[in-house]
Amino acid sequence: MGLFKRNPFGHILFIKKWLIRIMGLMTHSRYKQFNNLEVEGSDIIRSLPDRNVLFVSNHQTYFADVVAMFHVFNASLSGRVDNIKNIGYIWNPKLNMYYVAAAETMKKSLLTKMFAYAGSVSVERTWRSEGKEINRKVKFSDISNIGMALNDGWVITFPQGTTTPWKPLRKGTAHIIKKYKPIVVPVVIDGFRRSFDKKGLRIKKKGILQSMVIKEPLDIDYDNESFDAIIEKLEYAIEQHPSFLKVIPQKELMAVEEENELRRFRNRKKV
């Protein structure tokens, strides 16, 4: 890699690599010591092509979620099996990995600008700005930038556009899927809201079991499925469909708890 080689957004890859290395070293303990991040699906990460992959996930904090994904994805690509032990994986991170974030958030401080340089595809939110509800048109340049990132590598997006659970998914994600036809990989996270503050910068509580489940890519008919059908499929995949709010029968609750206990047992074996 040339010293001044740049990605499609003009970011120097040498600088980006060092930012990811430094931030990786600074944040690793948040998922391995202060709290415990349980991972499922690292084999799926290793099976993906190098580009045109869109990860869709529920959202719990501004930054801790995506930082955890950078750790998990790089660890998986380096051969770790459902864990982020031995942070040596961060020395050669995947540099063509991006995440979609609100432009106003990424401009607020030097720290957020560093996060942005490390991989943000910044977009103007059409429904909210500076804490107020708005209604403005989608910028075509934002859609094009996401397409550019997909053409170069992997993109992480949080289609609810908010850290508040159970909010409707934004249809812009369905437009991106139909337009660029990426492999769509659902990711379901939990525990981040309990362990971090809303921004995901400050540890709020220690000893929390965090989890990240990477699911099999979705089967999508890009040409014939409607936008609404794709959105509904995404809602179920990231477990944010309104039906999840209904009362769950005791039998199902017991089954879920048994599955959680199996995850804890497997995680204890990995440590």
PDB file of C-alpha atoms in Angstrom:
ATOM      1  CA  MET A   1       0.000   0.000   0.000  1.00  0.00           C
ATOM      2  CA  GLY A   2       1.428   3.340  -1.066  1.00  0.00           C
ATOM      3  CA  LEU A   3       1.948   5.840   1.721  1.00  0.00           C
ATOM      4  CA  PHE A   4      -0.519   8.316   0.221  1.00  0.00           C
ATOM      5  CA  LYS A   5      -2.966   5.916  -1.422  1.00  0.00           C
ATOM      6  CA  ARG A   6      -6.528   7.128  -0.959  1.00  0.00           C
ATOM      7  CA  ASN A   7      -9.964   5.549  -0.891  1.00  0.00           C
ATOM      8  CA  PRO A   8     -12.821   6.809  -3.113  1.00  0.00           C
ATOM      9  CA  PHE A   9     -13.638   9.535  -0.550  1.00  0.00           C
ATOM     10  CA  GLY A  10     -10.122  10.954  -0.632  1.00  0.00           C
ATOM     11  CA  HIS A  11      -9.083   9.607   2.774  1.00  0.00           C
ATOM     12  CA  ILE A  12      -5.443   8.540   3.002  1.00  0.00           C
ATOM     13  CA  LEU A  13      -5.461   4.822   3.838  1.00  0.00           C
ATOM     14  CA  PHE A  14      -2.245   5.013   5.871  1.00  0.00           C
ATOM     15  CA  ILE A  15      -3.892   7.558   8.211  1.00  0.00           C
ATOM     16  CA  LYS A  16      -7.130   5.596   8.310  1.00  0.00           C
ATOM     17  CA  LYS A  17      -5.247   2.415   9.249  1.00  0.00           C
ATOM     18  CA  TRP A  18      -3.499   4.124  12.158  1.00  0.00           C
ATOM     19  CA  LEU A  19      -6.733   5.709  13.380  1.00  0.00           C
ATOM     20  CA  ILE A  20      -8.405   2.288  13.434  1.00  0.00           C
ATOM     21  CA  ARG A  21      -5.400   0.759  15.195  1.00  0.00           C
ATOM     22  CA  ILE A  22      -5.319   3.458  17.883  1.00  0.00           C
ATOM     23  CA  MET A  23      -9.068   3.515  18.462  1.00  0.00           C
ATOM     24  CA  GLY A  24      -9.124  -0.281  18.463  1.00  0.00           C
ATOM     25  CA  LEU A  25      -6.499  -0.396  21.204  1.00  0.00           C
ATOM     26  CA  MET A  26      -8.331   2.262  23.203  1.00  0.00           C
ATOM     27  CA  THR A  27     -11.745   0.553  23.013  1.00  0.00           C
ATOM     28  CA  HIS A  28     -10.961  -3.162  23.188  1.00  0.00           C
ATOM     29  CA  SER A  29     -11.319  -3.350  26.977  1.00  0.00           C
ATOM     30  CA  ARG A  30     -14.854  -1.968  26.725  1.00  0.00           C
ATOM     31  CA  TYR A  31     -15.957  -5.267  25.179  1.00  0.00           C
ATOM     32  CA  LYS A  32     -13.505  -7.693  26.755  1.00  0.00           C
ATOM     33  CA  GLN A  33     -12.775  -6.531  30.329  1.00  0.00           C
ATOM     34  CA  PHE A  34     -15.261  -3.967  31.658  1.00  0.00           C
ATOM     35  CA  ASN A  35     -18.050  -5.834  29.863  1.00  0.00           C
ATOM     36  CA  ASN A  36     -18.218  -9.106  27.960  1.00  0.00           C
ATOM     37  CA  LEU A  37     -19.110  -9.167  24.259  1.00  0.00           C
ATOM     38  CA  GLU A  38     -20.575 -12.458  23.080  1.00  0.00           C
ATOM     39  CA  VAL A  39     -20.393 -13.052  19.327  1.00  0.00           C
ATOM     40  CA  GLU A  40     -22.219 -15.397  16.967  1.00  0.00           C
ATOM     41  CA  GLY A  41     -21.710 -15.709  13.215  1.00  0.00           C
ATOM     42  CA  SER A  42     -18.008 -15.057  12.618  1.00  0.00           C
ATOM     43  CA  ASP A  43     -18.068 -17.817  10.002  1.00  0.00           C
ATOM     44  CA  ILE A  44     -20.600 -15.761   8.020  1.00  0.00           C
ATOM     45  CA  ILE A  45     -18.213 -12.786   8.004  1.00  0.00           C
ATOM     46  CA  ARG A  46     -15.419 -14.915   6.569  1.00  0.00           C
ATOM     47  CA  SER A  47     -17.679 -16.210   3.784  1.00  0.00           C
ATOM     48  CA  LEU A  48     -18.559 -12.770   2.408  1.00  0.00           C
ATOM     49  CA  PRO A  49     -17.050 -11.182  -0.710  1.00  0.00           C
ATOM     50  CA  ASP A  50     -14.731  -8.200  -0.351  1.00  0.00           C
ATOM     51  CA  ARG A  51     -17.239  -5.638  -1.616  1.00  0.00           C
ATOM     52  CA  ASN A  52     -20.928  -4.804  -2.107  1.00  0.00           C
ATOM     53  CA  VAL A  53     -22.015  -6.064   1.312  1.00  0.00           C
ATOM     54  CA  LEU A  54     -24.566  -4.104   3.361  1.00  0.00           C
ATOM     55  CA  PHE A  55     -24.876  -4.841   7.084  1.00  0.00           C
ATOM     56  CA  VAL A  56     -28.204  -3.752   8.590  1.00  0.00           C
ATOM     57  CA  SER A  57     -28.519  -3.568  12.363  1.00  0.00           C
ATOM     58  CA  ASN A  58     -30.645  -2.308  15.207  1.00  0.00           C
ATOM     59  CA  HIS A  59     -29.107   0.674  16.970  1.00  0.00           C
ATOM     60  CA  GLN A  60     -28.453   1.311  20.682  1.00  0.00           C
ATOM     61  CA  THR A  61     -25.702   3.958  20.935  1.00  0.00           C
ATOM     62  CA  TYR A  62     -24.122   6.460  18.549  1.00  0.00           C
ATOM     63  CA  PHE A  63     -20.643   4.937  18.437  1.00  0.00           C
ATOM     64  CA  ALA A  64     -20.214   1.845  20.650  1.00  0.00           C
ATOM     65  CA  ASP A  65     -22.275  -0.317  18.283  1.00  0.00           C
ATOM     66  CA  VAL A  66     -20.241   0.381  15.172  1.00  0.00           C
ATOM     67  CA  VAL A  67     -16.905   0.273  17.038  1.00  0.00           C
ATOM     68  CA  ALA A  68     -17.850  -3.195  18.291  1.00  0.00           C
ATOM     69  CA  MET A  69     -18.605  -4.246  14.704  1.00  0.00           C
ATOM     70  CA  PHE A  70     -15.196  -3.039  13.556  1.00  0.00           C
ATOM     71  CA  HIS A  71     -13.673  -5.226  16.276  1.00  0.00           C
ATOM     72  CA  VAL A  72     -15.811  -8.279  15.505  1.00  0.00           C
ATOM     73  CA  PHE A  73     -15.516  -8.084  11.720  1.00  0.00           C
ATOM     74  CA  ASN A  74     -11.738  -7.646  11.788  1.00  0.00           C
ATOM     75  CA  ALA A  75     -11.313 -10.373  14.410  1.00  0.00           C
ATOM     76  CA  SER A  76     -13.454 -12.740  12.314  1.00  0.00           C
ATOM     77  CA  LEU A  77     -11.467 -12.004   9.158  1.00  0.00           C
ATOM     78  CA  SER A  78      -8.279 -12.745  11.113  1.00  0.00           C
ATOM     79  CA  GLY A  79      -9.523 -16.201  12.049  1.00  0.00           C
ATOM     80  CA  ARG A  80     -11.056 -15.591  15.481  1.00  0.00           C
ATOM     81  CA  VAL A  81     -14.059 -17.832  16.059  1.00  0.00           C
ATOM     82  CA  ASP A  82     -16.852 -15.877  17.716  1.00  0.00           C
ATOM     83  CA  ASN A  83     -14.528 -13.835  19.906  1.00  0.00           C
ATOM     84  CA  ILE A  84     -12.276 -10.762  19.918  1.00  0.00           C
ATOM     85  CA  LYS A  85      -9.459 -12.219  22.008  1.00  0.00           C
ATOM     86  CA  ASN A  86      -5.890 -11.176  21.173  1.00  0.00           C
ATOM     87  CA  ILE A  87      -6.224  -7.700  19.704  1.00  0.00           C
ATOM     88  CA  GLY A  88      -3.437  -8.362  17.205  1.00  0.00           C
ATOM     89  CA  TYR A  89      -6.163  -8.555  14.553  1.00  0.00           C
ATOM     90  CA  ILE A  90      -6.396  -4.750  14.611  1.00  0.00           C
ATOM     91  CA  TRP A  91      -2.879  -4.371  13.172  1.00  0.00           C
ATOM     92  CA  ASN A  92      -4.120  -5.111   9.648  1.00  0.00           C
ATOM     93  CA  PRO A  93      -7.738  -3.909   9.659  1.00  0.00           C
ATOM     94  CA  LYS A  94     -10.093  -4.083   6.710  1.00  0.00           C
ATOM     95  CA  LEU A  95      -9.792  -0.587   5.268  1.00  0.00           C
ATOM     96  CA  ASN A  96     -12.721  -0.717   2.841  1.00  0.00           C
ATOM     97  CA  MET A  97     -15.280  -0.854   5.644  1.00  0.00           C
ATOM     98  CA  TYR A  98     -17.703   2.036   6.148  1.00  0.00           C
ATOM     99  CA  TYR A  99     -20.723   2.988   8.221  1.00  0.00           C
ATOM    100  CA  VAL A 100     -23.584   5.386   7.547  1.00  0.00           C
ATOM    101  CA  ALA A 101     -23.887   8.241  10.071  1.00  0.00           C
ATOM    102  CA  ALA A 102     -25.622  11.596  10.398  1.00  0.00           C
ATOM    103  CA  ALA A 103     -23.422  14.394   9.060  1.00  0.00           C
ATOM    104  CA  GLU A 104     -24.288  16.769  11.920  1.00  0.00           C
ATOM    105  CA  THR A 105     -23.149  14.163  14.473  1.00  0.00           C
ATOM    106  CA  MET A 106     -19.817  13.557  12.753  1.00  0.00           C
ATOM    107  CA  LYS A 107     -18.938  17.280  12.688  1.00  0.00           C
ATOM    108  CA  LYS A 108     -19.427  18.038  16.389  1.00  0.00           C
ATOM    109  CA  SER A 109     -15.921  17.520  17.756  1.00  0.00           C
ATOM    110  CA  LEU A 110     -12.381  16.469  16.939  1.00  0.00           C
ATOM    111  CA  LEU A 111     -13.181  12.960  18.206  1.00  0.00           C
ATOM    112  CA  THR A 112     -16.205  12.556  15.946  1.00  0.00           C
ATOM    113  CA  LYS A 113     -14.181  13.872  12.998  1.00  0.00           C
ATOM    114  CA  MET A 114     -11.605  11.159  13.718  1.00  0.00           C
ATOM    115  CA  PHE A 115     -14.398   8.586  13.789  1.00  0.00           C
ATOM    116  CA  ALA A 116     -15.614   9.964  10.471  1.00  0.00           C
ATOM    117  CA  TYR A 117     -12.174   9.657   8.856  1.00  0.00           C
ATOM    118  CA  ALA A 118     -11.991   6.049  10.038  1.00  0.00           C
ATOM    119  CA  GLY A 119     -14.968   5.103   7.880  1.00  0.00           C
ATOM    120  CA  SER A 120     -18.072   7.279   8.037  1.00  0.00           C
ATOM    121  CA  VAL A 121     -20.316   7.854   5.042  1.00  0.00           C
ATOM    122  CA  SER A 122     -21.989  11.001   6.335  1.00  0.00           C
ATOM    123  CA  VAL A 123     -25.551  11.748   5.212  1.00  0.00           C
ATOM    124  CA  GLU A 124     -28.002  14.564   5.881  1.00  0.00           C
ATOM    125  CA  ARG A 125     -30.962  13.260   7.864  1.00  0.00           C
ATOM    126  CA  THR A 126     -34.273  14.060   6.165  1.00  0.00           C
ATOM    127  CA  TRP A 127     -36.450  13.761   9.279  1.00  0.00           C
ATOM    128  CA  ARG A 128     -34.462  15.379  12.095  1.00  0.00           C
ATOM    129  CA  SER A 129     -31.849  18.098  12.511  1.00  0.00           C
ATOM    130  CA  GLU A 130     -30.364  19.681  15.639  1.00  0.00           C
ATOM    131  CA  GLY A 131     -32.929  17.916  17.812  1.00  0.00           C
ATOM    132  CA  LYS A 132     -35.937  19.148  15.829  1.00  0.00           C
ATOM    133  CA  GLU A 133     -38.342  17.280  13.554  1.00  0.00           C
ATOM    134  CA  ILE A 134     -37.976  18.336   9.916  1.00  0.00           C
ATOM    135  CA  ASN A 135     -39.065  17.185   6.478  1.00  0.00           C
ATOM    136  CA  ARG A 136     -36.593  17.641   3.654  1.00  0.00           C
ATOM    137  CA  LYS A 137     -35.770  15.788   0.466  1.00  0.00           C
ATOM    138  CA  VAL A 138     -33.144  13.082   0.262  1.00  0.00           C
ATOM    139  CA  LYS A 139     -29.855  14.313  -1.169  1.00  0.00           C
ATOM    140  CA  PHE A 140     -28.977  12.232  -4.207  1.00  0.00           C
ATOM    141  CA  SER A 141     -25.312  12.753  -3.415  1.00  0.00           C
ATOM    142  CA  ASP A 142     -25.838  10.891  -0.119  1.00  0.00           C
ATOM    143  CA  ILE A 143     -27.294   7.891  -1.955  1.00  0.00           C
ATOM    144  CA  SER A 144     -24.431   8.029  -4.452  1.00  0.00           C
ATOM    145  CA  ASN A 145     -21.860   8.118  -1.650  1.00  0.00           C
ATOM    146  CA  ILE A 146     -23.349   4.995  -0.074  1.00  0.00           C
ATOM    147  CA  GLY A 147     -23.252   3.349  -3.493  1.00  0.00           C
ATOM    148  CA  MET A 148     -19.606   4.393  -3.856  1.00  0.00           C
ATOM    149  CA  ALA A 149     -18.814   2.825  -0.480  1.00  0.00           C
ATOM    150  CA  LEU A 150     -20.598  -0.403  -1.450  1.00  0.00           C
ATOM    151  CA  ASN A 151     -18.681  -0.501  -4.705  1.00  0.00           C
ATOM    152  CA  ASP A 152     -15.457  -0.244  -2.688  1.00  0.00           C
ATOM    153  CA  GLY A 153     -16.278  -2.582   0.194  1.00  0.00           C
ATOM    154  CA  TRP A 154     -18.614  -3.160   3.145  1.00  0.00           C
ATOM    155  CA  VAL A 155     -21.150  -0.714   4.578  1.00  0.00           C
ATOM    156  CA  ILE A 156     -22.830  -0.810   7.997  1.00  0.00           C
ATOM    157  CA  THR A 157     -26.165   0.969   8.324  1.00  0.00           C
ATOM    158  CA  PHE A 158     -28.732   1.436  11.065  1.00  0.00           C
ATOM    159  CA  PRO A 159     -31.973   1.793   9.093  1.00  0.00           C
ATOM    160  CA  GLN A 160     -34.043   3.079  12.032  1.00  0.00           C
ATOM    161  CA  GLY A 161     -31.871   6.197  12.062  1.00  0.00           C
ATOM    162  CA  THR A 162     -32.255   6.467  15.839  1.00  0.00           C
ATOM    163  CA  THR A 163     -31.146   4.659  18.985  1.00  0.00           C
ATOM    164  CA  THR A 164     -34.784   4.459  20.162  1.00  0.00           C
ATOM    165  CA  PRO A 165     -36.017   0.868  19.770  1.00  0.00           C
ATOM    166  CA  TRP A 166     -39.041  -0.202  17.714  1.00  0.00           C
ATOM    167  CA  LYS A 167     -39.027   2.875  15.511  1.00  0.00           C
ATOM    168  CA  PRO A 168     -40.006   2.319  11.851  1.00  0.00           C
ATOM    169  CA  LEU A 169     -37.206   1.652   9.392  1.00  0.00           C
ATOM    170  CA  ARG A 170     -36.392   4.358   6.859  1.00  0.00           C
ATOM    171  CA  LYS A 171     -37.381   3.441   3.318  1.00  0.00           C
ATOM    172  CA  GLY A 172     -34.136   4.887   2.010  1.00  0.00           C
ATOM    173  CA  THR A 173     -32.460   1.612   2.992  1.00  0.00           C
ATOM    174  CA  ALA A 174     -34.830  -0.296   0.692  1.00  0.00           C
ATOM    175  CA  HIS A 175     -34.033   2.147  -2.147  1.00  0.00           C
ATOM    176  CA  ILE A 176     -30.317   1.512  -1.653  1.00  0.00           C
ATOM    177  CA  ILE A 177     -30.867  -2.257  -1.668  1.00  0.00           C
ATOM    178  CA  LYS A 178     -32.913  -2.193  -4.868  1.00  0.00           C
ATOM    179  CA  LYS A 179     -30.553   0.220  -6.601  1.00  0.00           C
ATOM    180  CA  TYR A 180     -27.178  -1.333  -5.751  1.00  0.00           C
ATOM    181  CA  LYS A 181     -28.236  -4.961  -5.109  1.00  0.00           C
ATOM    182  CA  PRO A 182     -25.793  -5.657  -2.253  1.00  0.00           C
ATOM    183  CA  ILE A 183     -25.578  -8.806  -0.177  1.00  0.00           C
ATOM    184  CA  VAL A 184     -27.648  -7.855   2.885  1.00  0.00           C
ATOM    185  CA  VAL A 185     -26.444  -9.232   6.231  1.00  0.00           C
ATOM    186  CA  PRO A 186     -28.604  -8.627   9.337  1.00  0.00           C
ATOM    187  CA  VAL A 187     -26.920  -7.960  12.684  1.00  0.00           C
ATOM    188  CA  VAL A 188     -28.731  -7.975  16.027  1.00  0.00           C
ATOM    189  CA  ILE A 189     -27.053  -6.364  19.028  1.00  0.00           C
ATOM    190  CA  ASP A 190     -28.011  -6.143  22.679  1.00  0.00           C
ATOM    191  CA  GLY A 191     -26.546  -4.914  25.965  1.00  0.00           C
ATOM    192  CA  PHE A 192     -24.950  -1.753  24.579  1.00  0.00           C
ATOM    193  CA  ARG A 193     -27.729   0.510  25.831  1.00  0.00           C
ATOM    194  CA  ARG A 194     -27.261  -0.848  29.355  1.00  0.00           C
ATOM    195  CA  SER A 195     -23.472  -0.651  29.381  1.00  0.00           C
ATOM    196  CA  PHE A 196     -22.854   2.711  27.626  1.00  0.00           C
ATOM    197  CA  ASP A 197     -24.318   6.175  27.598  1.00  0.00           C
ATOM    198  CA  LYS A 198     -26.369   7.238  24.577  1.00  0.00           C
ATOM    199  CA  LYS A 199     -23.312   8.420  22.649  1.00  0.00           C
ATOM    200  CA  GLY A 200     -21.485   5.174  23.378  1.00  0.00           C
ATOM    201  CA  LEU A 201     -18.422   7.013  24.668  1.00  0.00           C
ATOM    202  CA  ARG A 202     -18.804   6.625  28.422  1.00  0.00           C
ATOM    203  CA  ILE A 203     -19.109   3.294  30.248  1.00  0.00           C
ATOM    204  CA  LYS A 204     -22.328   3.536  32.249  1.00  0.00           C
ATOM    205  CA  LYS A 205     -22.281   0.119  33.902  1.00  0.00           C
ATOM    206  CA  LYS A 206     -19.736  -2.694  34.112  1.00  0.00           C
ATOM    207  CA  GLY A 207     -20.260  -6.452  33.970  1.00  0.00           C
ATOM    208  CA  ILE A 208     -22.961  -6.311  31.282  1.00  0.00           C
ATOM    209  CA  LEU A 209     -23.312  -9.214  28.866  1.00  0.00           C
ATOM    210  CA  GLN A 210     -23.281  -7.620  25.411  1.00  0.00           C
ATOM    211  CA  SER A 211     -24.201  -9.684  22.385  1.00  0.00           C
ATOM    212  CA  MET A 212     -23.817  -9.464  18.625  1.00  0.00           C
ATOM    213  CA  VAL A 213     -25.494 -12.014  16.370  1.00  0.00           C
ATOM    214  CA  ILE A 214     -24.548 -11.960  12.681  1.00  0.00           C
ATOM    215  CA  LYS A 215     -27.230 -13.690  10.637  1.00  0.00           C
ATOM    216  CA  GLU A 216     -27.194 -15.350   7.235  1.00  0.00           C
ATOM    217  CA  PRO A 217     -27.592 -12.973   4.262  1.00  0.00           C
ATOM    218  CA  LEU A 218     -31.193 -12.252   3.329  1.00  0.00           C
ATOM    219  CA  ASP A 219     -32.807 -13.717   0.225  1.00  0.00           C
ATOM    220  CA  ILE A 220     -34.045 -10.649  -1.652  1.00  0.00           C
ATOM    221  CA  ASP A 221     -35.622 -10.397  -5.091  1.00  0.00           C
ATOM    222  CA  TYR A 222     -34.116  -7.021  -5.977  1.00  0.00           C
ATOM    223  CA  ASP A 223     -36.225  -6.510  -9.100  1.00  0.00           C
ATOM    224  CA  ASN A 224     -39.640  -7.733  -7.996  1.00  0.00           C
ATOM    225  CA  GLU A 225     -39.948  -7.151  -4.241  1.00  0.00           C
ATOM    226  CA  SER A 226     -41.555  -3.867  -3.245  1.00  0.00           C
ATOM    227  CA  PHE A 227     -39.922  -1.325  -0.969  1.00  0.00           C
ATOM    228  CA  ASP A 228     -42.429  -2.161   1.764  1.00  0.00           C
ATOM    229  CA  ALA A 229     -41.753  -5.893   1.459  1.00  0.00           C
ATOM    230  CA  ILE A 230     -38.008  -5.327   1.812  1.00  0.00           C
ATOM    231  CA  ILE A 231     -38.528  -3.056   4.828  1.00  0.00           C
ATOM    232  CA  GLU A 232     -40.710  -5.670   6.507  1.00  0.00           C
ATOM    233  CA  LYS A 233     -38.094  -8.331   5.826  1.00  0.00           C
ATOM    234  CA  LEU A 234     -35.433  -6.116   7.408  1.00  0.00           C
ATOM    235  CA  GLU A 235     -37.627  -5.401  10.445  1.00  0.00           C
ATOM    236  CA  TYR A 236     -38.004  -9.103  11.162  1.00  0.00           C
ATOM    237  CA  ALA A 237     -34.310  -9.796  10.481  1.00  0.00           C
ATOM    238  CA  ILE A 238     -33.027  -7.201  12.965  1.00  0.00           C
ATOM    239  CA  GLU A 239     -35.863  -8.036  15.393  1.00  0.00           C
ATOM    240  CA  GLN A 240     -37.487  -4.613  15.280  1.00  0.00           C
ATOM    241  CA  HIS A 241     -40.819  -5.547  13.713  1.00  0.00           C
ATOM    242  CA  PRO A 242     -43.842  -4.292  15.739  1.00  0.00           C
ATOM    243  CA  SER A 243     -44.893  -7.898  16.350  1.00  0.00           C
ATOM    244  CA  PHE A 244     -41.896  -8.296  18.679  1.00  0.00           C
ATOM    245  CA  LEU A 245     -43.615  -5.884  21.072  1.00  0.00           C
ATOM    246  CA  LYS A 246     -46.552  -8.248  21.625  1.00  0.00           C
ATOM    247  CA  VAL A 247     -46.741 -10.324  24.761  1.00  0.00           C
ATOM    248  CA  ILE A 248     -44.604 -13.421  24.332  1.00  0.00           C
ATOM    249  CA  PRO A 249     -46.047 -16.689  25.673  1.00  0.00           C
ATOM    250  CA  GLN A 250     -44.311 -18.173  28.723  1.00  0.00           C
ATOM    251  CA  LYS A 251     -43.179 -21.165  26.684  1.00  0.00           C
ATOM    252  CA  GLU A 252     -41.377 -18.921  24.210  1.00  0.00           C
ATOM    253  CA  LEU A 253     -39.836 -16.849  27.001  1.00  0.00           C
ATOM    254  CA  MET A 254     -38.403 -20.030  28.526  1.00  0.00           C
ATOM    255  CA  ALA A 255     -37.019 -21.077  25.136  1.00  0.00           C
ATOM    256  CA  VAL A 256     -35.359 -17.672  24.698  1.00  0.00           C
ATOM    257  CA  GLU A 257     -33.871 -17.822  28.186  1.00  0.00           C
ATOM    258  CA  GLU A 258     -32.545 -21.338  27.515  1.00  0.00           C
ATOM    259  CA  GLU A 259     -30.899 -20.048  24.334  1.00  0.00           C
ATOM    260  CA  ASN A 260     -29.390 -17.117  26.249  1.00  0.00           C
ATOM    261  CA  GLU A 261     -28.026 -19.496  28.861  1.00  0.00           C
ATOM    262  CA  LEU A 262     -26.433 -21.604  26.107  1.00  0.00           C
ATOM    263  CA  ARG A 263     -24.796 -18.435  24.754  1.00  0.00           C
ATOM    264  CA  ARG A 264     -23.446 -17.596  28.216  1.00  0.00           C
ATOM    265  CA  PHE A 265     -22.094 -21.131  28.601  1.00  0.00           C
ATOM    266  CA  ARG A 266     -20.390 -21.049  25.197  1.00  0.00           C
ATOM    267  CA  ASN A 267     -18.967 -17.634  26.001  1.00  0.00           C
ATOM    268  CA  ARG A 268     -17.564 -18.825  29.337  1.00  0.00           C
ATOM    269  CA  LYS A 269     -15.812 -21.656  27.495  1.00  0.00           C
ATOM    270  CA  LYS A 270     -14.173 -19.159  25.106  1.00  0.00           C
ATOM    271  CA  VAL A 271     -12.737 -16.985  27.882  1.00  0.00           C
TER     272      VAL A 271
END
